[in-house]
PDB file of C-alpha atoms in Angstrom:
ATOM      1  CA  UNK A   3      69.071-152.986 -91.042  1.00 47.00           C
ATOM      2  CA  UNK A   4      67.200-149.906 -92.389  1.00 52.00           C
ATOM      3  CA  UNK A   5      64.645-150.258 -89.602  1.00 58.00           C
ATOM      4  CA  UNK A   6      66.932-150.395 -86.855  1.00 63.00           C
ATOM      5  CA  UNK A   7      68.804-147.486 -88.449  1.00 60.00           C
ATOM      6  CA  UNK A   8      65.505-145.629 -89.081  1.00 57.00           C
ATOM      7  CA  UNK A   9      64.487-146.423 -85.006  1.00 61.00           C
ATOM      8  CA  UNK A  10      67.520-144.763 -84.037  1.00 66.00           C
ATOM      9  CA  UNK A  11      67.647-141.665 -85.655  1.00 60.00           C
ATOM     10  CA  UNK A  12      64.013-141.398 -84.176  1.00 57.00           C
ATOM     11  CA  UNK A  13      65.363-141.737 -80.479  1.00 57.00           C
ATOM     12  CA  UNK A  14      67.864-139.174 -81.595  1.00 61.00           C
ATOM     13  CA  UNK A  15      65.290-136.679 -82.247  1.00 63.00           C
ATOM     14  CA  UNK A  16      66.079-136.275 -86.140  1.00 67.00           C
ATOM     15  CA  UNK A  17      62.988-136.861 -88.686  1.00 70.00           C
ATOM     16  CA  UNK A  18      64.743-138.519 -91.697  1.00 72.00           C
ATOM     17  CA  UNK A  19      63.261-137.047 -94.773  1.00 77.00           C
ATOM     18  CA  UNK A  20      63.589-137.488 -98.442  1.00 82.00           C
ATOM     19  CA  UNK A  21      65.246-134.111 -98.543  1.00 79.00           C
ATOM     20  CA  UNK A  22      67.421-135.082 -95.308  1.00 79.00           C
ATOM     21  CA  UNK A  23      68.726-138.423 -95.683  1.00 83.00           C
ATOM     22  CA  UNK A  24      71.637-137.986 -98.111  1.00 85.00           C
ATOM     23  CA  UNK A  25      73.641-135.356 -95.209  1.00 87.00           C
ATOM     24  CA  UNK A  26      72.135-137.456 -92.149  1.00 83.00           C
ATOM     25  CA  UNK A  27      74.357-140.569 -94.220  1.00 85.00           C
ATOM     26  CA  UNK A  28      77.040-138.180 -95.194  1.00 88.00           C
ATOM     27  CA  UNK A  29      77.063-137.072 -91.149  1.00 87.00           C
ATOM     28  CA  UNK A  30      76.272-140.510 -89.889  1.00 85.00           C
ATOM     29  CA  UNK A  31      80.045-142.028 -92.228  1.00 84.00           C
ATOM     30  CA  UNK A  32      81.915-139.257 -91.280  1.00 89.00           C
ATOM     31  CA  UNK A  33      81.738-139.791 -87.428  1.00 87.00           C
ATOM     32  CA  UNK A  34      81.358-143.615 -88.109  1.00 83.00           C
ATOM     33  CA  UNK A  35      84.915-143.783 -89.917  1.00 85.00           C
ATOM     34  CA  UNK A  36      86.191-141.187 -87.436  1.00 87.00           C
ATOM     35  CA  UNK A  37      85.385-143.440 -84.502  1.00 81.00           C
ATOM     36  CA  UNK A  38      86.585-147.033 -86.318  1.00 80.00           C
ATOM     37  CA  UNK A  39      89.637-145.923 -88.355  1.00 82.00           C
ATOM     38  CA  UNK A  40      92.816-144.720 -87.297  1.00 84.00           C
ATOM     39  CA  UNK A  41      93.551-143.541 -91.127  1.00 87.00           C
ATOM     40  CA  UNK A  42      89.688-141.754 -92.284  1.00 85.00           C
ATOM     41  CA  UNK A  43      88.815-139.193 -94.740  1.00 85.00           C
ATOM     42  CA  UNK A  44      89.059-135.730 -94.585  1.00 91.00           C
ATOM     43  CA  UNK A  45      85.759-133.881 -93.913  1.00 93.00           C
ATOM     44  CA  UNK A  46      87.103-131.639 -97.465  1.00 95.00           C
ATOM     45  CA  UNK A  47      87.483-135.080 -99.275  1.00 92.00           C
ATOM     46  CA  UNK A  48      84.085-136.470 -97.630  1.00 91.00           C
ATOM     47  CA  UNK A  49      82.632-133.145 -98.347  1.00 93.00           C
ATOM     48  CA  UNK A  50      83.643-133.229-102.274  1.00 93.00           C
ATOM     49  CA  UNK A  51      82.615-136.873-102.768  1.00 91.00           C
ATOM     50  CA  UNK A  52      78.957-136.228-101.180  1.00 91.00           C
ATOM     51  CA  UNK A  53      78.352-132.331-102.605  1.00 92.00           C
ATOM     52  CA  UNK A  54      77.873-131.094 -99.456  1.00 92.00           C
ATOM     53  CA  UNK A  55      79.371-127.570 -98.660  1.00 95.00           C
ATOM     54  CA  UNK A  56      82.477-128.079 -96.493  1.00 95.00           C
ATOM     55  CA  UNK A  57      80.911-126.144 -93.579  1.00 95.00           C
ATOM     56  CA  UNK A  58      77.823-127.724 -93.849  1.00 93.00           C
ATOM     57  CA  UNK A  59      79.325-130.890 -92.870  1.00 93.00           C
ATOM     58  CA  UNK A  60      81.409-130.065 -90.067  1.00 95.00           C
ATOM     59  CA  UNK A  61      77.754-128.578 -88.474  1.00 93.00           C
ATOM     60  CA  UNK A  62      76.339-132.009 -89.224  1.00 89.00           C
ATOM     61  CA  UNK A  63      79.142-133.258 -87.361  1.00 91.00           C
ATOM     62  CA  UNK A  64      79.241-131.389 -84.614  1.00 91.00           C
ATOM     63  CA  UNK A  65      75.148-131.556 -84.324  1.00 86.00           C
ATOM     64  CA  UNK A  66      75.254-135.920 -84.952  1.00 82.00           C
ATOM     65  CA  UNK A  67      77.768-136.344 -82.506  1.00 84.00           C
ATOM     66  CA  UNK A  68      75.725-134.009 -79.337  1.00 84.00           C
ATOM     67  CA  UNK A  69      73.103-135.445 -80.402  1.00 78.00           C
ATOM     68  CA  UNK A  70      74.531-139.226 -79.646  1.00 74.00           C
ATOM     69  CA  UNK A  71      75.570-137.621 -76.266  1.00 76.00           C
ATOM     70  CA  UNK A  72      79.243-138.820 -77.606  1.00 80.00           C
ATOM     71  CA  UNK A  73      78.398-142.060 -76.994  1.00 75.00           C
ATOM     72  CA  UNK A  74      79.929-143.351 -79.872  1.00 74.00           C
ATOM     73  CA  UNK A  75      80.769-146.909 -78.625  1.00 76.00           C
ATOM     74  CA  UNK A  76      79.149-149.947 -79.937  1.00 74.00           C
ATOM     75  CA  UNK A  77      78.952-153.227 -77.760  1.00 79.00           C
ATOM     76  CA  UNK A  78      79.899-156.820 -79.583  1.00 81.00           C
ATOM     77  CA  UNK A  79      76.294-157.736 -78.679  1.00 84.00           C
ATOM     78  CA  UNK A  80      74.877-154.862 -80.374  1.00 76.00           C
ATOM     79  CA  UNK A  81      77.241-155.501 -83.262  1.00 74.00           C
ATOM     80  CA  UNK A  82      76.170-158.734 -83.791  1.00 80.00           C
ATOM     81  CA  UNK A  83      72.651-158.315 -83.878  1.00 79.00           C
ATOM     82  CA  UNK A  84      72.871-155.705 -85.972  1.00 71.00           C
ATOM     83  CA  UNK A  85      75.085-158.034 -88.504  1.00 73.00           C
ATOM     84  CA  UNK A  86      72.553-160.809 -88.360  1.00 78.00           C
ATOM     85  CA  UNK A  87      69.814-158.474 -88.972  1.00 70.00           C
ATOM     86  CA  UNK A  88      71.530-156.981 -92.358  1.00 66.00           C
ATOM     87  CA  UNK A  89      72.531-161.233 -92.949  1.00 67.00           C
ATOM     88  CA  UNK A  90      68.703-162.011 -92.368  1.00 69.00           C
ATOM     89  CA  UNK A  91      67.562-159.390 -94.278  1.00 59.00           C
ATOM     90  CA  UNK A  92      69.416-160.270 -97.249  1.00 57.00           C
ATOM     91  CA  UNK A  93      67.683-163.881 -97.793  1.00 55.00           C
TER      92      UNK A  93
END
């Protein structure tokens, strides 16, 4: 849920903004896919697909991922209520 998305960057200590959002998403995949997937996209292809310079991305890698501490692991619990919050919110 956009909310609970919008909650966590905020305890993160990055201000989404209108001009920010599109390579805190881009950032936010990349490390998302890298942590679920054994097979993910190349930061080049990732890079291409979102406009984003190459370099600018693995920086917004590197920066996303320090500042989650490399905790990267999500508990079933927190799974789940995050899956019945995006099922609520689409009633």
């Amino acid at each position: 849920d956009y909310r609970s998305w919008v909650a966590t960057m905020c305890l993160m200590q990055i201000m989404i903004t209108k001009t920010n959002v599109h390579r805190t998403l881009a950032a936010a995949f990349l490390v998302s896919g890298k942590m679920t997937c054994d097979r993910y996209y190349s930061n080049v292809h990732i890079a291409n697909v979102t406009g984003l310079p190459v370099t600018d991305l693995n920086q917004l890698e590197r920066e996303f991922v320090l500042l989650l501490e490399f905790s990267l692991h999500v508990t079933n619990e927190e799974l789940e209520e995050m899956l019945a919050n995006v099922s609520s919110s689409g009633r």
